Tab-separated table of C-alpha atoms and ligand atoms in Angstrom:
chain	number	residue	atom	x	y	z
C	1	MET	CA	129.418	108.626	110.956
C	2	PRO	CA	126.014	110.268	110.664
C	3	ILE	CA	124.419	111.842	113.711
C	4	VAL	CA	120.829	111.325	114.774
C	5	ALA	CA	119.119	113.400	117.469
C	6	ILE	CA	116.264	112.232	119.686
C	7	VAL	CA	113.928	115.117	120.365
C	8	GLY	CA	110.641	115.460	122.212
C	9	ARG	CA	108.986	116.705	125.369
C	10	PRO	CA	109.752	115.017	128.721
C	11	ASN	CA	108.316	111.556	129.368
C	12	VAL	CA	107.679	110.456	125.825
C	13	GLY	CA	110.328	107.760	126.217
C	14	LYS	CA	113.449	109.324	124.760
C	15	SER	CA	115.775	107.737	127.311
C	16	THR	CA	114.231	104.328	126.836
C	17	LEU	CA	114.685	104.671	123.098
C	18	PHE	CA	118.256	105.835	123.588
C	19	ASN	CA	119.010	102.834	125.798
C	20	ARG	CA	117.314	100.496	123.396
C	21	LEU	CA	119.375	101.803	120.488
C	22	VAL	CA	122.697	101.994	122.262
C	23	GLY	CA	122.061	98.567	123.687
C	24	ARG	CA	123.155	99.065	127.271
C	25	LYS	CA	122.299	101.379	130.083
C	26	LEU	CA	124.851	104.153	130.104
C	27	ALA	CA	125.796	105.211	133.598
C	28	LEU	CA	125.167	108.855	134.183
C	29	VAL	CA	128.425	110.713	134.333
C	30	ASP	CA	127.606	112.449	137.556
C	31	ASP	CA	124.588	112.538	139.764
C	32	ARG	CA	125.124	115.761	141.687
C	33	PRO	CA	122.580	118.462	140.992
C	34	GLY	CA	123.844	121.155	138.724
C	35	VAL	CA	126.321	118.969	136.943
C	36	THR	CA	125.812	118.983	133.250
C	37	ARG	CA	123.785	115.973	132.349
C	38	ASP	CA	122.109	117.684	129.525
C	39	ARG	CA	123.016	115.278	126.892
C	40	ARG	CA	123.986	111.737	126.298
C	41	GLU	CA	125.669	110.351	123.255
C	42	GLY	CA	126.095	106.837	122.074
C	43	GLU	CA	127.027	104.776	119.115
C	44	VAL	CA	124.344	102.700	117.460
C	45	ARG	CA	124.373	99.700	115.233
C	46	LEU	CA	120.939	99.051	113.819
C	47	GLY	CA	120.800	96.468	111.065
C	48	HIS	CA	123.670	97.466	108.818
C	49	LEU	CA	123.415	101.143	109.804
C	50	ARG	CA	125.872	102.828	112.119
C	51	PHE	CA	125.346	106.255	113.582
C	52	ARG	CA	125.882	108.420	116.639
C	53	ILE	CA	122.818	109.207	118.641
C	54	LEU	CA	122.247	112.342	120.726
C	55	ASP	CA	119.701	112.431	123.490
C	56	THR	CA	118.452	115.429	125.413
C	57	ALA	CA	116.614	113.409	128.047
C	58	GLY	CA	118.987	114.142	130.923
C	59	LEU	CA	117.386	117.526	131.140
C	60	GLU	CA	114.173	116.111	132.391
C	61	GLU	CA	115.522	115.943	135.900
C	62	ALA	CA	116.743	119.525	135.872
C	63	GLU	CA	115.165	122.197	137.997
C	64	ALA	CA	111.793	123.127	136.689
C	65	ASP	CA	112.371	126.865	136.423
C	66	SER	CA	115.350	126.608	134.167
C	67	LEU	CA	114.129	123.542	132.355
C	68	ALA	CA	112.203	125.045	129.501
C	69	GLY	CA	114.938	127.347	128.334
C	70	ARG	CA	117.762	124.877	128.680
C	71	MET	CA	115.857	122.094	127.096
C	72	ARG	CA	115.019	124.311	124.203
C	73	ALA	CA	118.643	125.329	123.763
C	74	GLN	CA	119.849	121.753	124.017
C	75	THR	CA	117.275	120.596	121.542
C	76	GLU	CA	118.224	123.306	119.109
C	77	ALA	CA	121.859	122.388	119.439
C	78	ALA	CA	121.212	118.693	118.931
C	79	ILE	CA	119.073	119.343	115.887
C	80	ALA	CA	121.664	121.651	114.404
C	81	GLU	CA	124.275	118.974	114.720
C	82	ALA	CA	122.207	116.081	113.469
C	83	ASP	CA	121.841	114.590	110.024
C	84	ALA	CA	118.384	113.370	110.950
C	85	VAL	CA	115.968	113.933	113.806
C	86	LEU	CA	113.805	111.415	115.644
C	87	PHE	CA	110.866	113.374	116.952
C	88	VAL	CA	109.202	111.294	119.646
C	89	ILE	CA	105.632	111.579	120.836
C	90	ASP	CA	103.659	109.436	123.276
C	91	ALA	CA	101.092	107.577	121.180
C	92	ARG	CA	98.998	106.753	124.240
C	93	ALA	CA	98.846	110.276	125.580
C	94	GLY	CA	98.229	111.655	122.124
C	95	LEU	CA	99.485	115.023	121.072
C	96	LEU	CA	99.794	117.452	123.978
C	97	PRO	CA	100.361	121.198	123.970
C	98	ALA	CA	103.800	120.453	125.438
C	99	ASP	CA	104.766	118.688	122.205
C	100	GLN	CA	104.200	121.767	120.122
C	101	PRO	CA	107.308	123.850	120.888
C	102	PHE	CA	109.494	120.842	120.084
C	103	ALA	CA	107.580	120.167	116.903
C	104	GLU	CA	108.107	123.805	115.997
C	105	LEU	CA	111.883	123.538	116.467
C	106	VAL	CA	111.989	120.380	114.410
C	107	ARG	CA	109.868	121.854	111.679
C	108	ARG	CA	112.015	124.946	111.415
C	109	ALA	CA	115.207	122.957	110.986
C	110	ASP	CA	115.728	121.908	107.442
C	111	LYS	CA	116.563	118.303	108.373
C	112	PRO	CA	114.939	114.975	107.666
C	113	VAL	CA	112.545	114.115	110.482
C	114	ILE	CA	111.180	110.750	111.494
C	115	LEU	CA	108.075	111.023	113.602
C	116	LEU	CA	108.010	108.255	116.207
C	117	ALA	CA	104.793	107.317	117.998
C	118	ASN	CA	106.242	105.617	121.063
C	119	LYS	CA	104.519	103.390	123.649
C	120	ALA	CA	102.548	101.759	120.865
C	121	GLU	CA	103.257	98.184	121.978
C	122	GLY	CA	100.810	95.646	120.687
C	123	GLY	CA	99.237	98.169	118.357
C	124	ALA	CA	98.168	100.470	121.211
C	125	GLY	CA	97.899	104.188	120.908
C	126	MET	CA	96.843	104.535	117.304
C	127	ALA	CA	94.637	107.436	118.293
C	128	GLY	CA	97.766	109.363	119.216
C	129	ALA	CA	99.446	108.369	115.995
C	130	TYR	CA	96.402	109.632	114.160
C	131	GLU	CA	96.587	113.014	115.863
C	132	ALA	CA	100.253	113.146	115.039
C	133	PHE	CA	99.581	113.471	111.315
C	134	ALA	CA	98.400	116.950	112.106
C	135	LEU	CA	101.983	117.895	112.959
C	136	GLY	CA	102.837	117.900	109.302
C	137	LEU	CA	106.000	115.913	109.962
C	138	GLY	CA	105.083	112.921	107.850
C	139	ASP	CA	103.683	109.545	108.716
C	140	PRO	CA	104.374	108.457	112.283
C	141	VAL	CA	106.279	105.236	112.812
C	142	PRO	CA	104.576	103.371	115.653
C	143	LEU	CA	107.026	101.700	117.995
C	144	SER	CA	107.617	100.611	121.547
C	145	ALA	CA	111.069	101.519	122.781
C	146	GLU	CA	110.436	99.628	125.979
C	147	HIS	CA	109.358	96.407	124.300
C	148	GLY	CA	111.612	96.710	121.293
C	149	GLU	CA	108.730	96.697	118.829
C	150	GLY	CA	108.853	98.568	115.553
C	151	MET	CA	112.645	98.751	115.436
C	152	GLY	CA	112.617	97.287	111.938
C	153	ASP	CA	110.382	100.095	110.783
C	154	LEU	CA	112.635	102.613	112.449
C	155	LEU	CA	115.549	101.062	110.589
C	156	ASP	CA	113.659	101.347	107.311
C	157	ALA	CA	112.848	104.972	107.994
C	158	LEU	CA	116.434	105.826	108.936
C	159	GLU	CA	117.771	104.047	105.920
C	160	ALA	CA	115.677	106.291	103.731
C	161	VAL	CA	117.079	109.510	105.213
C	162	LEU	CA	120.646	108.845	106.297
C	163	PRO	CA	123.459	109.333	103.815
C	164	GLU	CA	124.684	106.164	102.115
C	165	GLN	CA	127.226	104.399	104.238
C	166	ASP	CA	130.341	102.642	103.179
C	167	ASP	CA	129.858	99.019	103.942
C	168	ASP	CA	133.078	97.082	104.352
C	169	ASP	CA	131.864	94.053	102.479
C	170	ASP	CA	130.262	96.120	99.761
C	171	GLU	CA	131.176	94.585	96.435
C	172	GLU	CA	132.542	96.919	93.856
C	173	GLY	CA	129.810	98.151	91.570
C	174	GLY	CA	127.176	96.852	93.954
C	175	GLU	CA	124.531	99.254	95.058
C	176	GLY	CA	123.057	99.372	98.528
C	177	LYS	CA	121.885	96.346	100.434
C	178	PRO	CA	121.541	93.088	98.578
C	179	LEU	CA	118.012	92.239	97.558
C	180	LYS	CA	117.009	88.911	99.057
C	181	VAL	CA	115.348	86.632	96.581
C	182	ALA	CA	114.148	83.068	97.078
C	183	ILE	CA	113.404	80.768	94.220
C	184	VAL	CA	110.931	78.167	95.338
C	185	GLY	CA	108.872	75.556	93.606
C	186	ARG	CA	108.167	71.905	93.375
C	187	PRO	CA	110.986	69.404	92.971
C	188	ASN	CA	112.148	69.350	89.365
C	189	ALA	CA	110.577	72.674	88.514
C	190	GLY	CA	114.104	73.658	87.512
C	191	LYS	CA	115.251	75.794	90.435
C	192	SER	CA	118.817	74.537	90.501
C	193	THR	CA	119.160	74.804	86.747
C	194	LEU	CA	117.935	78.388	86.844
C	195	ILE	CA	120.199	79.385	89.709
C	196	ASN	CA	123.183	77.775	88.042
C	197	ARG	CA	122.415	79.738	84.923
C	198	MET	CA	122.135	82.965	86.880
C	199	LEU	CA	125.423	82.378	88.628
C	200	GLY	CA	127.052	81.228	85.460
C	201	GLU	CA	128.657	78.220	87.000
C	202	ASP	CA	127.748	74.731	88.082
C	203	ARG	CA	127.580	75.355	91.765
C	204	LEU	CA	124.533	73.303	92.449
C	205	LEU	CA	123.646	69.735	91.757
C	206	VAL	CA	121.111	69.215	89.040
C	207	GLY	CA	119.376	65.990	88.273
C	208	PRO	CA	116.186	64.586	86.872
C	209	GLU	CA	115.613	62.416	89.915
C	210	ALA	CA	113.973	63.896	92.978
C	211	GLY	CA	115.844	63.141	96.164
C	212	ILE	CA	119.314	64.523	95.607
C	213	THR	CA	120.587	65.625	98.984
C	214	ARG	CA	121.633	69.184	99.359
C	215	ASP	CA	121.154	71.892	101.938
C	216	SER	CA	119.399	75.161	101.434
C	217	ILE	CA	121.945	77.875	100.975
C	218	SER	CA	122.171	81.507	100.103
C	219	LEU	CA	124.312	82.677	97.217
C	220	ASP	CA	125.625	86.114	96.359
C	221	TRP	CA	124.995	87.325	92.899
C	222	GLU	CA	124.878	90.590	91.021
C	223	TRP	CA	122.425	91.579	88.347
C	224	ARG	CA	123.061	94.810	86.443
C	225	GLY	CA	125.080	96.239	89.281
C	226	ARG	CA	122.474	95.314	91.849
C	227	ARG	CA	123.504	92.965	94.624
C	228	ILE	CA	121.250	89.967	95.054
C	229	LYS	CA	121.213	87.264	97.702
C	230	LEU	CA	119.667	84.132	96.322
C	231	HIS	CA	118.142	81.534	98.551
C	232	ASP	CA	117.394	78.299	96.853
C	233	THR	CA	115.267	75.527	98.140
C	234	ALA	CA	116.529	72.498	96.366
C	235	GLY	CA	116.384	71.138	99.897
C	236	MET	CA	112.700	70.809	99.240
C	237	ARG	CA	113.314	67.505	97.584
C	238	ARG	CA	115.738	66.402	100.249
C	239	ARG	CA	115.653	62.736	101.024
C	240	ALA	CA	111.907	62.564	100.881
C	241	ARG	CA	110.490	59.968	98.594
C	242	ILE	CA	107.060	59.386	99.983
C	243	ASP	CA	104.621	61.910	98.646
C	244	ASP	CA	103.030	63.195	101.832
C	245	LYS	CA	106.368	63.456	103.533
C	246	LEU	CA	107.667	65.391	100.564
C	247	GLU	CA	104.805	67.800	100.864
C	248	LYS	CA	105.539	68.438	104.532
C	249	LEU	CA	109.198	68.995	103.853
C	250	ALA	CA	108.353	71.244	100.973
C	251	VAL	CA	106.219	73.410	103.200
C	252	SER	CA	108.759	73.800	105.991
C	253	ASP	CA	111.632	74.459	103.582
C	254	GLY	CA	109.427	76.735	101.570
C	255	LEU	CA	108.527	78.645	104.713
C	256	ARG	CA	112.179	79.116	105.558
C	257	ALA	CA	112.884	80.435	102.086
C	258	VAL	CA	109.871	82.721	102.129
C	259	ARG	CA	110.918	84.154	105.485
C	260	PHE	CA	114.420	84.757	104.177
C	261	ALA	CA	113.268	86.563	101.084
C	262	GLU	CA	111.994	89.987	100.202
C	263	VAL	CA	110.857	88.767	96.808
C	264	VAL	CA	109.791	85.168	96.286
C	265	VAL	CA	109.978	83.706	92.805
C	266	VAL	CA	107.587	80.782	92.549
C	267	LEU	CA	109.010	78.723	89.765
C	268	LEU	CA	106.385	76.697	87.948
C	269	ASP	CA	107.029	73.934	85.499
C	270	ALA	CA	105.109	75.307	82.521
C	271	THR	CA	104.258	71.784	81.431
C	272	ILE	CA	102.491	71.076	84.758
C	273	PRO	CA	101.658	74.487	86.264
C	274	PHE	CA	99.692	75.391	89.361
C	275	GLU	CA	99.785	72.257	91.379
C	276	LYS	CA	98.576	72.260	94.969
C	277	GLN	CA	102.083	72.740	96.292
C	278	ASP	CA	102.580	75.880	94.207
C	279	LEU	CA	99.408	77.374	95.631
C	280	THR	CA	100.514	76.487	99.165
C	281	ILE	CA	103.693	78.465	98.602
C	282	VAL	CA	101.735	81.436	97.314
C	283	ASP	CA	99.637	81.341	100.474
C	284	LEU	CA	102.848	81.451	102.484
C	285	VAL	CA	104.055	84.423	100.501
C	286	GLU	CA	100.824	86.224	101.325
C	287	SER	CA	100.753	85.316	105.013
C	288	GLU	CA	104.412	86.249	105.433
C	289	GLY	CA	103.854	89.488	103.578
C	290	ARG	CA	106.430	89.013	100.835
C	291	ALA	CA	106.457	90.135	97.212
C	292	LEU	CA	105.679	87.559	94.547
C	293	VAL	CA	106.852	86.884	91.000
C	294	MET	CA	105.854	83.802	89.048
C	295	GLY	CA	108.396	82.165	86.763
C	296	LEU	CA	107.121	79.805	84.053
C	297	ASN	CA	110.074	77.541	83.524
C	298	LYS	CA	110.733	75.037	80.727
C	299	TRP	CA	109.085	77.434	78.301
C	300	ASP	CA	111.216	75.813	75.595
C	301	LEU	CA	109.022	72.703	75.920
C	302	VAL	CA	105.768	74.576	75.309
C	303	ALA	CA	104.276	74.312	71.821
C	304	ASP	CA	101.474	76.889	71.949
C	305	GLN	CA	103.295	79.622	73.824
C	306	PRO	CA	100.868	82.546	73.342
C	307	GLY	CA	97.857	80.351	74.164
C	308	LEU	CA	99.380	78.927	77.321
C	309	LEU	CA	100.631	82.286	78.517
C	310	LYS	CA	97.190	83.829	78.175
C	311	ASP	CA	95.636	80.881	79.937
C	312	LEU	CA	98.122	80.944	82.806
C	313	ARG	CA	97.879	84.689	83.329
C	314	GLU	CA	94.109	84.293	83.632
C	315	LYS	CA	94.574	81.407	86.030
C	316	ALA	CA	96.990	83.427	88.124
C	317	THR	CA	94.471	86.259	88.469
C	318	ARG	CA	91.769	83.815	89.498
C	319	LEU	CA	93.821	81.574	91.769
C	320	LEU	CA	95.915	84.258	93.444
C	321	PRO	CA	93.653	87.176	94.365
C	322	GLN	CA	95.805	87.928	97.440
C	323	VAL	CA	98.700	89.027	95.280
C	324	ARG	CA	96.764	90.205	92.266
C	325	GLY	CA	98.784	91.388	89.318
C	326	ALA	CA	101.896	89.371	90.141
C	327	ALA	CA	104.189	89.199	87.141
C	328	VAL	CA	104.083	85.913	85.237
C	329	VAL	CA	107.350	85.529	83.342
C	330	PRO	CA	108.023	82.719	80.853
C	331	LEU	CA	111.611	81.532	80.864
C	332	SER	CA	113.961	78.666	80.279
C	333	GLY	CA	116.636	78.072	82.858
C	334	LEU	CA	118.128	75.444	80.634
C	335	ALA	CA	118.415	77.701	77.579
C	336	GLY	CA	119.147	80.786	79.673
C	337	GLU	CA	116.198	82.677	78.247
C	338	GLY	CA	113.940	85.103	80.037
C	339	ILE	CA	116.226	85.613	83.028
C	340	ASP	CA	116.567	89.327	82.381
C	341	LYS	CA	112.792	89.707	82.204
C	342	LEU	CA	112.458	87.715	85.388
C	343	MET	CA	114.933	89.950	87.197
C	344	HIS	CA	113.234	93.087	85.924
C	345	ALA	CA	110.013	91.766	87.411
C	346	VAL	CA	111.811	90.896	90.664
C	347	THR	CA	113.364	94.327	91.126
C	348	SER	CA	110.257	96.241	90.165
C	349	THR	CA	108.096	94.151	92.492
C	350	ALA	CA	110.640	94.820	95.245
C	351	GLU	CA	110.214	98.518	94.557
C	352	VAL	CA	106.432	98.184	94.934
C	353	TRP	CA	106.913	96.238	98.150
C	354	ASN	CA	109.089	99.016	99.570
C	355	ARG	CA	106.992	101.884	98.296
C	356	ARG	CA	105.817	104.725	100.526
C	357	ILE	CA	102.816	106.690	99.396
C	358	SER	CA	102.208	110.145	100.774
C	359	THR	CA	99.307	110.675	103.129
C	360	ALA	CA	97.976	113.439	100.903
C	361	LYS	CA	97.715	111.112	97.917
C	362	ILE	CA	96.098	108.387	99.988
C	363	ASN	CA	93.427	110.738	101.265
C	364	GLN	CA	92.806	111.964	97.763
C	365	TRP	CA	92.296	108.332	96.797
C	366	LEU	CA	90.056	107.742	99.825
C	367	SER	CA	87.706	110.529	98.949
C	368	GLU	CA	87.429	109.343	95.350
C	369	ALA	CA	87.011	105.681	96.236
C	370	THR	CA	84.338	106.351	98.859
C	371	GLN	CA	82.508	108.699	96.541
C	372	ALA	CA	82.460	106.177	93.723
C	373	ASN	CA	81.275	103.469	96.084
C	374	PRO	CA	80.180	104.750	99.513
C	375	PRO	CA	80.513	102.495	102.552
C	376	PRO	CA	77.219	100.790	103.408
C	377	ALA	CA	75.180	101.804	106.447
C	378	VAL	CA	75.480	99.478	109.412
C	379	SER	CA	72.389	99.026	111.581
C	380	GLY	CA	71.024	102.281	110.335
C	381	ARG	CA	74.154	104.316	110.982
C	382	ARG	CA	76.380	105.595	108.287
C	383	VAL	CA	79.928	104.296	108.401
C	384	LYS	CA	82.328	107.136	108.016
C	385	ILE	CA	85.929	106.708	106.946
C	386	ARG	CA	87.640	109.960	107.818
C	387	TYR	CA	91.233	109.436	107.100
C	388	ALA	CA	93.731	106.979	105.676
C	389	THR	CA	97.459	106.640	105.721
C	390	GLN	CA	100.192	104.158	104.969
C	391	VAL	CA	101.556	102.952	108.286
C	392	LYS	CA	104.196	100.595	106.898
C	393	SER	CA	105.821	99.264	103.811
C	394	ARG	CA	107.287	95.847	103.062
C	395	PRO	CA	104.470	95.024	102.323
C	396	PRO	CA	102.313	98.135	101.948
C	397	HIS	CA	100.128	98.497	105.017
C	398	PHE	CA	97.379	101.089	105.227
C	399	ALA	CA	95.236	102.224	108.129
C	400	LEU	CA	91.768	103.663	107.898
C	401	PHE	CA	90.366	105.844	110.642
C	402	GLY	CA	86.690	106.504	111.247
C	403	ASN	CA	83.460	105.375	112.877
C	404	GLN	CA	82.097	101.840	113.081
C	405	LEU	CA	84.786	100.553	110.788
C	406	ASP	CA	84.737	97.152	112.498
C	407	ALA	CA	81.291	96.690	111.063
C	408	LEU	CA	82.368	97.173	107.458
C	409	PRO	CA	81.572	94.070	105.429
C	410	LYS	CA	84.496	92.100	104.003
C	411	SER	CA	83.268	92.854	100.509
C	412	TYR	CA	83.796	96.543	101.141
C	413	THR	CA	87.306	96.232	102.562
C	414	ARG	CA	88.119	94.011	99.594
C	415	TYR	CA	86.864	96.764	97.333
C	416	LEU	CA	89.151	99.252	99.085
C	417	VAL	CA	92.183	96.967	98.818
C	418	ASN	CA	91.590	96.382	95.116
C	419	SER	CA	91.061	100.064	94.583
C	420	LEU	CA	94.300	100.919	96.419
C	421	ARG	CA	96.132	98.354	94.352
C	422	GLU	CA	94.882	99.880	91.140
C	423	ALA	CA	95.204	103.510	92.093
C	424	PHE	CA	98.801	103.205	93.270
C	425	GLU	CA	99.865	100.360	90.991
C	426	LEU	CA	100.782	97.800	93.606
C	427	PRO	CA	100.840	94.470	91.735
C	428	GLY	CA	102.273	91.283	93.160
C	429	VAL	CA	102.393	92.273	96.812
C	430	PRO	CA	100.045	91.537	99.695
C	431	ILE	CA	98.242	94.670	100.860
C	432	ARG	CA	97.419	95.016	104.536
C	433	LEU	CA	94.556	97.136	105.763
C	434	SER	CA	93.907	98.043	109.405
C	435	LEU	CA	90.706	99.606	110.603
C	436	ARG	CA	90.936	102.026	113.511
C	437	THR	CA	87.615	102.946	114.957
C	438	SER	CA	87.139	105.900	117.242
C	439	LYS	CA	83.999	106.308	119.284
M	501	LIG	P1	114.927	71.585	90.943
M	501	LIG	O1	114.525	70.348	91.648
M	501	LIG	O2	113.764	72.552	90.931
M	501	LIG	O3	116.173	72.215	91.411
M	501	LIG	O4	115.086	71.176	89.391
M	501	LIG	P2	116.431	70.938	88.551
M	501	LIG	O5	117.088	72.229	88.278
M	501	LIG	O6	117.215	69.863	89.175
M	501	LIG	O7	115.814	70.472	87.160
M	501	LIG	C1	115.030	69.303	87.046
M	501	LIG	C2	115.064	68.819	85.605
M	501	LIG	O8	114.431	69.750	84.729
M	501	LIG	C3	116.488	68.644	85.085
M	501	LIG	O9	116.515	67.475	84.302
M	501	LIG	C4	116.706	69.880	84.207
M	501	LIG	O10	117.608	69.662	83.158
M	501	LIG	C5	115.314	70.136	83.682
M	501	LIG	N1	115.108	71.558	83.372
M	501	LIG	C6	115.353	72.597	84.187
M	501	LIG	N2	115.053	73.775	83.567
M	501	LIG	C7	114.636	73.461	82.323
M	501	LIG	C8	114.206	74.261	81.197
M	501	LIG	O11	114.138	75.488	81.204
M	501	LIG	N3	113.831	73.578	80.083
M	501	LIG	C9	113.877	72.222	80.023
M	501	LIG	N4	113.507	71.662	78.896
M	501	LIG	N5	114.286	71.460	81.056
M	501	LIG	C10	114.669	72.056	82.208
């Protein structure tokens, strides 16, 4: 089992994080002064990850005179033992001189480091996170150990650095975690037919009449050695026969599917594309921050294929600016054509959704983008964007730091989002942008 060490100066919240991860308050072994309480260990299950965690927080109660040296030794030992290091700072306090010796130890060790900006509940403490970039330990992950916020991002970060783990229910030939994919669309768009074709068996009911009763389910599949979990929403047509009721059902079922998925395939009937319901689903994909691929089903019924494809790709760009560049893939579930292309689009959009871009590259982009098109002055004062970084992935989320950013017009932030999308090739995913203004 891999070992992860929690490192940082006193009071940044290491114990709270330890307790949060281990899931229960570990009784201290002994409370008498002088007894070794230097280190706690626990076993953690976070998502599908399992690891041992080492904490050096017990030292904080040690006598002040001996503290520095012992804490240093303990920290060195923990780092030496660990496969990865969680270096914790207090995002509210910002970076203090006391953080530096620990940062130095971490930096010197040749181990993967995850920089955690703790006490950032409710988005607080971004100023501290900003300062933390200066440590040169990568992008800080904001979290609140006390409130349990940001644990998903911590999981993502750990996943990227810990050695691959044997998962008991790992299928042979499968690679990593299954990719969660939902196929959504209007009744009769051909979802069940497509899923049946993917799975290669008649597991689902298919019928021309809307209203066949079936529950939403998730199905395990494998595409080119990659494990996929398919969620299908044939439930969207469940029981409903009256139009407005159908629409309501479609939205709630669609929402469930969208929340389940990492990549959402909106399956359009190419003979009647882009109906209101399809656009509603795309809005859900955007608001839920998922990746989007458009499937044009029943392509076998289309006479002028090149003409329609061109038309629909234009329409997609116009109608779906939130997820600009989403792949539009013609296919036929019935004939089993285009499924490979669809899955290529799904996996590559998933990759974009998960992508991490280095802070150096983002700041390079920032200087070019603001030179090409400088931010407008607001009430006579120049708006200055000093710094940018990616704070999250899934979907890509960037933060800008500077003066008076709240006053930036929407048109300008839109320009920045489009420019980010182009510069880093981020098609088919929502892009989030946060503005952090300092006085
Ligand atoms: P769902 O409600 O979205 O699950 O749609 P179904 O899979 O039940 O399909 C509805 C109807 O469309 C059925 O009659 C299918 O045979 C038909 N259909 C599905 N995919 C295709 C396709 O690629 N081409 C053609 N021509 N018909 C299709």
